[in-house]
Coordinates of C-alpha atoms in Angstrom, one line a residue:
M13 CA -6.5 37.0 4.6
P14 CA -4.4 36.9 1.4
E15 CA -3.4 33.3 0.6
S16 CA 0.3 34.3 0.7
E17 CA -0.2 34.9 4.4
T18 CA -1.8 31.5 5.1
T19 CA -0.1 28.3 6.2
C20 CA -0.6 24.7 5.2
V21 CA 1.0 22.0 7.4
V22 CA 1.4 18.4 6.3
V23 CA 1.9 15.8 9.0
G24 CA 3.6 12.7 7.5
G25 CA 6.8 12.1 5.5
G26 CA 5.8 9.4 3.1
Q27 CA 4.4 9.2 -0.5
A28 CA 1.0 10.8 0.3
A29 CA 2.6 13.7 2.2
A30 CA 5.0 14.4 -0.6
W31 CA 2.3 14.5 -3.2
I32 CA 0.2 16.8 -1.0
A33 CA 3.0 19.2 -0.7
R34 CA 4.1 19.1 -4.3
T35 CA 0.5 19.4 -5.5
L36 CA -0.2 22.4 -3.3
R37 CA 2.7 24.2 -5.0
T38 CA 2.0 23.1 -8.5
E39 CA -1.6 24.2 -8.1
G40 CA -0.5 27.7 -7.1
F41 CA -0.6 27.8 -3.3
A42 CA 1.6 30.8 -2.4
G43 CA 1.7 30.7 1.4
R44 CA 3.9 29.0 3.9
L45 CA 4.1 25.2 3.5
V46 CA 5.5 22.9 6.2
L47 CA 5.9 19.2 6.0
I48 CA 6.7 17.3 9.3
G49 CA 7.9 13.8 8.9
E50 CA 8.9 11.4 11.7
E51 CA 11.5 9.5 9.6
R52 CA 14.8 11.2 8.9
H53 CA 14.7 10.2 5.3
W54 CA 13.3 12.5 2.7
P55 CA 9.8 11.3 1.5
Y56 CA 10.0 8.2 -0.7
E57 CA 7.9 5.6 -2.4
R58 CA 7.6 2.2 -0.6
P59 CA 7.1 -0.5 -3.3
A60 CA 10.8 -1.0 -3.9
L61 CA 11.5 -1.7 -0.2
S62 CA 10.5 -5.4 -0.7
K63 CA 12.0 -5.7 -4.1
E64 CA 14.8 -3.8 -5.8
F65 CA 16.0 -2.0 -2.7
L66 CA 15.9 -5.1 -0.6
Q67 CA 17.8 -7.0 -3.2
G68 CA 20.4 -4.4 -3.4
T69 CA 19.8 -3.4 -7.0
G70 CA 17.9 -0.2 -6.1
S71 CA 18.8 3.0 -4.4
A72 CA 17.3 5.5 -2.0
E73 CA 17.7 8.2 -4.6
A74 CA 15.7 6.3 -7.1
I75 CA 12.6 6.2 -4.9
T76 CA 12.9 9.7 -3.3
L77 CA 9.9 11.9 -4.1
L78 CA 11.0 15.1 -2.5
T79 CA 14.7 15.9 -2.4
P80 CA 16.4 18.9 -0.6
T81 CA 16.7 20.6 -4.0
L82 CA 13.1 20.1 -4.9
A83 CA 11.9 21.2 -1.5
G84 CA 14.0 24.3 -1.7
E85 CA 12.8 25.2 -5.1
A86 CA 9.2 24.7 -4.1
R87 CA 9.6 26.5 -0.8
I88 CA 8.6 23.5 1.3
E89 CA 9.9 23.6 4.8
C90 CA 10.7 20.0 5.7
W91 CA 11.0 19.2 9.4
L92 CA 12.3 15.6 9.2
G93 CA 12.9 13.3 12.2
Q94 CA 10.2 15.3 14.0
R95 CA 7.3 13.6 15.7
V96 CA 4.1 15.6 16.1
V97 CA 2.7 15.1 19.6
T98 CA -0.2 17.4 19.8
V99 CA -2.6 19.3 17.5
D100 CA -4.7 22.0 19.1
R101 CA -7.7 22.2 16.7
E102 CA -9.2 25.3 18.4
A103 CA -6.0 27.3 18.2
R104 CA -4.9 25.4 15.0
I105 CA -1.3 24.8 16.3
V106 CA 0.8 21.7 15.6
T107 CA 3.5 20.9 18.2
T108 CA 6.4 18.4 17.8
A109 CA 8.1 16.3 20.4
D110 CA 11.1 18.7 20.6
G111 CA 8.9 21.7 21.3
R112 CA 8.7 23.3 17.8
S113 CA 5.2 24.5 16.9
V114 CA 3.6 26.0 13.8
A115 CA 0.1 27.5 13.4
Y116 CA -1.9 26.3 10.4
D117 CA -4.8 27.4 8.3
T118 CA -5.2 24.0 6.7
L119 CA -3.8 20.7 8.0
F120 CA -3.2 17.5 6.2
L121 CA -2.7 14.2 7.9
A122 CA -0.7 11.6 5.9
T123 CA 0.4 9.5 8.9
G124 CA 0.3 6.2 7.0
G125 CA 0.4 3.0 9.0
R126 CA 2.8 0.9 11.2
A127 CA 3.7 -2.7 10.7
R128 CA 1.5 -5.0 12.8
R129 CA 3.5 -7.0 15.3
I130 CA 2.8 -10.0 17.5
A131 CA 2.7 -9.5 21.2
G132 CA 5.3 -11.3 23.3
L133 CA 8.2 -11.1 20.9
E134 CA 9.8 -8.2 22.7
T135 CA 12.1 -10.5 24.7
L136 CA 13.5 -12.2 21.5
P137 CA 16.8 -11.1 20.0
A138 CA 15.8 -7.9 18.2
D139 CA 18.3 -8.5 15.4
R140 CA 16.4 -11.7 14.4
I141 CA 12.9 -10.2 14.2
H142 CA 12.0 -8.0 11.3
T143 CA 9.1 -6.0 9.9
L144 CA 9.1 -4.1 6.6
R145 CA 7.5 -0.7 6.5
T146 CA 10.3 1.8 6.2
L147 CA 13.5 2.3 4.3
A148 CA 15.4 1.6 7.5
D149 CA 13.5 -1.7 7.9
S150 CA 14.5 -2.7 4.4
E151 CA 18.2 -1.8 4.9
R152 CA 18.2 -3.8 8.1
L153 CA 16.5 -6.8 6.5
R154 CA 18.9 -6.7 3.5
S155 CA 21.9 -6.7 5.8
A156 CA 20.4 -9.7 7.7
L157 CA 19.7 -11.7 4.5
S158 CA 23.2 -11.2 3.3
G159 CA 24.4 -13.7 5.9
A160 CA 21.4 -15.8 6.3
K161 CA 20.5 -19.3 5.0
R162 CA 16.9 -19.5 6.2
L163 CA 14.1 -16.9 6.4
L164 CA 10.8 -17.6 8.0
V165 CA 7.9 -15.3 6.9
L166 CA 4.8 -15.1 9.0
G167 CA 2.0 -13.9 6.8
G168 CA 1.1 -15.0 3.2
G169 CA 0.0 -11.6 2.0
W170 CA 1.7 -9.4 -0.6
I171 CA 4.6 -8.1 1.6
G172 CA 5.4 -11.5 2.8
L173 CA 5.3 -13.0 -0.7
E174 CA 7.4 -10.2 -2.2
V175 CA 10.0 -10.6 0.5
A176 CA 10.0 -14.4 -0.1
A177 CA 10.7 -13.9 -3.8
T178 CA 13.5 -11.4 -3.1
A179 CA 15.0 -13.7 -0.5
R180 CA 15.0 -16.6 -2.9
A181 CA 16.8 -14.4 -5.5
L182 CA 19.4 -13.8 -2.9
G183 CA 19.8 -17.6 -2.4
V184 CA 18.0 -17.7 1.0
G185 CA 15.8 -20.6 1.8
V186 CA 12.3 -19.4 2.7
T187 CA 9.3 -20.8 4.6
V188 CA 6.0 -18.9 4.5
V189 CA 3.5 -19.5 7.3
E190 CA -0.1 -18.3 6.7
A191 CA -2.8 -18.6 9.2
A192 CA -5.6 -18.6 6.6
P193 CA -6.2 -21.7 4.4
R194 CA -4.8 -19.9 1.4
L195 CA -2.5 -17.0 0.4
C196 CA -3.8 -13.4 0.1
A197 CA -7.2 -14.7 1.1
R198 CA -8.4 -11.3 2.2
T199 CA -8.1 -9.7 -1.2
M200 CA -7.8 -12.5 -3.8
P201 CA -10.1 -15.3 -5.1
P202 CA -9.0 -18.9 -4.6
V203 CA -7.8 -19.3 -8.2
V204 CA -5.2 -16.5 -7.6
S205 CA -4.3 -17.9 -4.3
D206 CA -3.6 -21.3 -5.8
W207 CA -1.5 -19.8 -8.6
L208 CA 0.6 -17.8 -6.1
H209 CA 1.1 -20.9 -4.1
A210 CA 2.3 -22.8 -7.1
L211 CA 4.5 -19.9 -8.3
H212 CA 6.3 -19.8 -5.0
A213 CA 6.6 -23.5 -4.6
S214 CA 8.1 -23.7 -8.0
H215 CA 10.9 -21.4 -6.8
G216 CA 11.6 -23.5 -3.8
V217 CA 9.5 -21.7 -1.1
R218 CA 7.9 -24.0 1.5
M219 CA 4.3 -23.0 2.0
V220 CA 2.5 -23.7 5.2
T221 CA -1.1 -22.5 5.2
G222 CA -3.9 -22.8 7.6
A223 CA -1.4 -22.9 10.4
G224 CA -1.7 -21.1 13.7
I225 CA 1.3 -20.1 15.8
A226 CA 1.6 -21.6 19.3
G227 CA 4.9 -19.8 20.2
V228 CA 8.0 -18.1 19.0
T229 CA 11.3 -18.6 20.8
G230 CA 14.8 -17.4 20.4
M231 CA 17.8 -19.6 19.7
A232 CA 21.5 -18.9 19.9
D233 CA 21.7 -18.5 16.2
G234 CA 18.1 -17.7 15.2
V235 CA 14.5 -18.1 16.0
A236 CA 12.1 -21.1 16.2
V237 CA 8.3 -21.0 15.6
T238 CA 6.1 -23.7 17.0
L239 CA 2.9 -24.2 15.1
A240 CA -0.4 -25.1 16.6
D241 CA -0.1 -28.6 15.4
G242 CA 3.2 -29.0 17.2
D243 CA 5.5 -28.7 14.2
R244 CA 8.6 -26.6 14.8
L245 CA 10.2 -24.4 12.2
E246 CA 13.7 -22.8 12.6
A247 CA 15.3 -20.0 10.7
D248 CA 18.0 -17.4 11.0
H249 CA 15.6 -14.6 10.8
L250 CA 11.8 -14.0 11.1
L251 CA 9.8 -11.5 9.1
L252 CA 6.4 -10.4 10.3
G253 CA 4.4 -9.8 7.2
I254 CA 1.0 -9.6 8.8
G255 CA -0.2 -6.3 7.6
I256 CA -0.3 -2.8 8.9
E257 CA -2.4 -0.8 11.3
P258 CA -3.4 2.8 10.3
E259 CA -1.5 5.4 12.4
V260 CA -4.5 7.1 13.9
G261 CA -3.2 8.0 17.3
L262 CA -2.8 11.7 16.6
A263 CA -6.2 11.8 14.9
A264 CA -7.9 10.1 17.8
A265 CA -6.4 12.5 20.2
M266 CA -7.7 15.3 18.1
G267 CA -11.2 13.9 18.2
L268 CA -11.6 13.2 14.5
A269 CA -14.0 10.6 13.2
L270 CA -12.4 7.2 12.9
D271 CA -13.3 3.8 11.5
D272 CA -10.3 1.7 11.0
G273 CA -8.6 4.8 9.7
I274 CA -9.4 8.5 9.5
V275 CA -12.9 8.9 7.9
V276 CA -12.8 11.3 5.0
D277 CA -15.2 12.4 2.2
A278 CA -14.5 11.9 -1.5
Q279 CA -12.2 15.0 -1.4
G280 CA -10.2 13.8 1.6
R281 CA -11.8 16.1 4.1
T282 CA -12.1 14.8 7.6
S283 CA -14.8 15.6 10.2
D284 CA -13.0 18.9 10.7
P285 CA -13.3 20.9 7.5
R286 CA -9.9 22.5 8.0
I287 CA -8.2 19.1 8.1
F288 CA -7.7 16.7 5.3
A289 CA -6.3 13.1 5.3
A290 CA -4.9 10.9 2.5
G291 CA -3.1 7.7 1.9
D292 CA -3.0 4.5 3.9
V293 CA -4.5 6.1 6.9
A294 CA -7.7 7.5 5.2
R295 CA -11.0 5.6 4.8
H296 CA -12.9 7.1 1.9
P297 CA -16.2 6.5 0.2
N298 CA -15.4 4.3 -2.9
A299 CA -17.9 4.5 -5.7
F300 CA -16.8 1.3 -7.4
A301 CA -17.1 -0.7 -4.2
G302 CA -20.3 1.0 -3.1
E303 CA -18.9 1.3 0.4
S304 CA -16.0 3.0 2.3
L305 CA -12.6 1.6 1.9
R306 CA -9.1 2.1 3.3
L307 CA -6.6 1.2 0.6
E308 CA -2.9 0.5 1.1
S309 CA -1.4 1.0 -2.3
W310 CA 1.0 3.2 -4.2
A311 CA -1.8 4.5 -6.5
N312 CA -4.1 5.4 -3.6
A313 CA -1.3 7.2 -1.7
Q314 CA -0.6 9.4 -4.8
N315 CA -3.9 10.0 -6.3
Q316 CA -5.9 10.6 -3.1
A317 CA -3.3 13.0 -1.9
I318 CA -3.5 15.0 -5.2
V319 CA -7.3 15.3 -4.9
A320 CA -7.1 16.4 -1.2
A321 CA -4.5 19.1 -2.0
R322 CA -6.6 20.4 -4.8
A323 CA -9.8 20.4 -2.7
A324 CA -8.1 22.4 0.0
L325 CA -7.5 25.1 -2.6
G326 CA -11.1 25.1 -3.7
G327 CA -11.0 22.3 -6.3
T328 CA -14.2 20.4 -7.0
G329 CA -12.7 17.1 -8.1
V330 CA -13.3 13.9 -6.1
Y331 CA -11.3 10.8 -5.6
A332 CA -13.1 8.1 -7.5
D333 CA -10.3 5.8 -8.7
I334 CA -11.1 2.1 -9.0
P335 CA -8.7 0.3 -6.6
W336 CA -5.5 -0.8 -8.4
F337 CA -2.4 -2.5 -7.0
W338 CA 0.6 -4.2 -8.5
S339 CA 3.3 -6.6 -7.4
D340 CA 6.5 -8.1 -9.0
Q341 CA 7.6 -11.5 -7.9
Y342 CA 10.2 -13.7 -9.7
G343 CA 10.1 -11.3 -12.7
V344 CA 6.3 -11.8 -13.0
N345 CA 4.2 -8.7 -13.0
V346 CA 0.9 -9.1 -11.2
Q347 CA -1.8 -6.4 -11.3
M348 CA -5.1 -6.3 -9.5
L349 CA -8.0 -4.1 -10.5
G350 CA -11.2 -3.5 -8.5
L351 CA -12.1 -5.9 -5.8
P352 CA -11.3 -9.4 -7.3
G353 CA -11.7 -11.1 -3.9
L354 CA -15.4 -10.4 -4.0
G355 CA -15.8 -12.4 -7.2
T356 CA -17.1 -16.0 -7.1
R357 CA -16.6 -16.9 -10.8
A358 CA -13.3 -16.6 -12.6
V359 CA -13.1 -16.3 -16.4
A360 CA -9.5 -16.6 -17.8
R361 CA -8.2 -14.7 -20.8
G362 CA -5.1 -16.3 -22.0
K363 CA -3.2 -18.5 -19.5
P364 CA -2.5 -16.5 -16.4
E365 CA -1.6 -19.6 -14.5
A366 CA 1.1 -20.2 -17.1
G367 CA 2.4 -16.7 -16.9
S368 CA 0.4 -14.6 -19.4
G369 CA -3.2 -13.7 -19.1
C370 CA -5.9 -12.2 -17.0
W371 CA -8.7 -13.5 -14.7
L372 CA -12.0 -11.6 -14.9
M373 CA -13.9 -11.9 -11.6
L374 CA -17.7 -11.8 -11.4
D375 CA -20.0 -12.1 -8.5
Q376 CA -23.1 -14.3 -8.3
A377 CA -25.2 -11.6 -10.0
G378 CA -22.8 -11.4 -13.0
I379 CA -21.3 -8.1 -12.0
V380 CA -17.5 -7.8 -12.7
T381 CA -15.9 -7.1 -9.3
G382 CA -12.4 -6.9 -10.6
A383 CA -9.5 -8.7 -12.4
V384 CA -6.1 -10.0 -11.8
A385 CA -3.5 -9.8 -14.7
V386 CA -0.3 -11.8 -14.9
N387 CA 2.1 -10.1 -17.3
A388 CA -0.9 -8.6 -19.1
A389 CA -0.9 -5.0 -18.1
R390 CA -2.2 -3.8 -21.5
D391 CA -5.4 -5.8 -21.2
L392 CA -5.9 -4.5 -17.7
R393 CA -5.5 -0.9 -18.8
V394 CA -8.3 -1.3 -21.3
L395 CA -10.5 -3.1 -18.9
R396 CA -10.0 -0.4 -16.4
K397 CA -11.2 2.3 -18.8
M398 CA -14.2 0.1 -19.6
L399 CA -15.1 -0.3 -15.9
E400 CA -14.6 3.4 -15.3
D401 CA -17.3 3.9 -18.0
G402 CA -19.6 1.6 -16.1
R403 CA -19.2 -1.2 -18.6
A404 CA -17.7 -4.7 -18.7
P405 CA -16.9 -7.3 -21.3
L406 CA -19.3 -10.1 -21.9
P407 CA -17.9 -13.0 -19.8
D408 CA -18.3 -15.5 -22.7
G409 CA -16.2 -13.2 -24.9
W410 CA -13.5 -12.5 -22.4
A411 CA -11.6 -15.7 -23.3
D412 CA -11.4 -14.7 -27.0
T413 CA -7.8 -13.7 -27.2
A414 CA -8.0 -13.2 -31.0
T415 CA -10.0 -10.1 -30.4
P416 CA -8.4 -7.1 -28.6
V417 CA -10.1 -6.3 -25.3
Q418 CA -11.3 -2.9 -26.5
R419 CA -13.3 -4.7 -29.3
L420 CA -14.9 -7.3 -27.1
P421 CA -18.7 -7.1 -26.9
N422 CA -19.6 -5.4 -23.6
R423 CA -22.5 -4.4 -21.5
A424 CA -23.4 -2.2 -18.6
N425 CA -21.7 -3.6 -15.5
V426 CA -25.0 -4.2 -13.6
T427 CA -26.9 -7.1 -12.5
T428 CA -27.8 -9.5 -15.3
E429 CA -29.8 -12.0 -13.3

């Protein structure tokens, strides 16, 4: 069948979905292209939702990846506000909740994730309980913060901390409650957790770590959280910043292989060779980690989507990016490379704890597992290239700020002991 008579369908309306659709067209796909998104908004990037957009200094237009004009020019049919309810893999037909259907030759799943919630909060005043995953969530929280004095954040991960920083910029008092003994414990080493703790405390955020939740109750003018030790915290609004769950319901119903996400190969291909997946929902083999990973990041959503789209058209490239993630808090740019949380030894270049520098993280065998840069993006870019080449700076030389990173003595990033 001529390619011009084939159809690609993209399920999802976020960043990965937009990049799949755009890439298919820029790589020359000439057939019918349908994008089906559950949100009514045109596909957009999410990082600003907890920062500029939440603060009111950003706009939806600034983060939109696929506008009506772009979609029209690229001949991308966008079915927005449509939920896919079934996919018949044998007949290769996608059906939406309102009864529309479309047959596909190649299907892409970019269904992302949904904000994790705590069971039992359904009876609390809905206008006091927030999550932050969508543009609508951010608009709702922004409206709430405009009249609030106190915000309680459950979860000391990146979303929780970014919202805390933005809320403080808006003059709202913030308390962050984290169940683990330290912030971002799942991905960051203790030295970074300690720095984040100090950064937020210096901006007036109250940090409560190692604290379990015994209950959440509604009040006439807000919510109250009772901690496991009996302490009671009250606030006008409560944000649940406890991570996301991959949206795999459709993939599960289709019988695709799952493992905390949709299992894909290095080209984004699922257990059905006619179906690809990319973005937050996809678990891929990661060469740097030496194991499969599901990454929730802006870079992963874009770059994995591009590889999957090209692969569907016969491309031979694979997704082999080293994990990379960034955050802005209080005007401080933080960038993470690799898997710094696996490191057991931190070597500082500059003074990251003072606002400018980079921690190099090594494991017990001396292998560099990653790095965390504070207002030091240039050093991290050079380090990234070095790690991509399978090399790493000598740990003893890393602290030599008189020598540019690219000139530091280096070695193969393999076991030295």
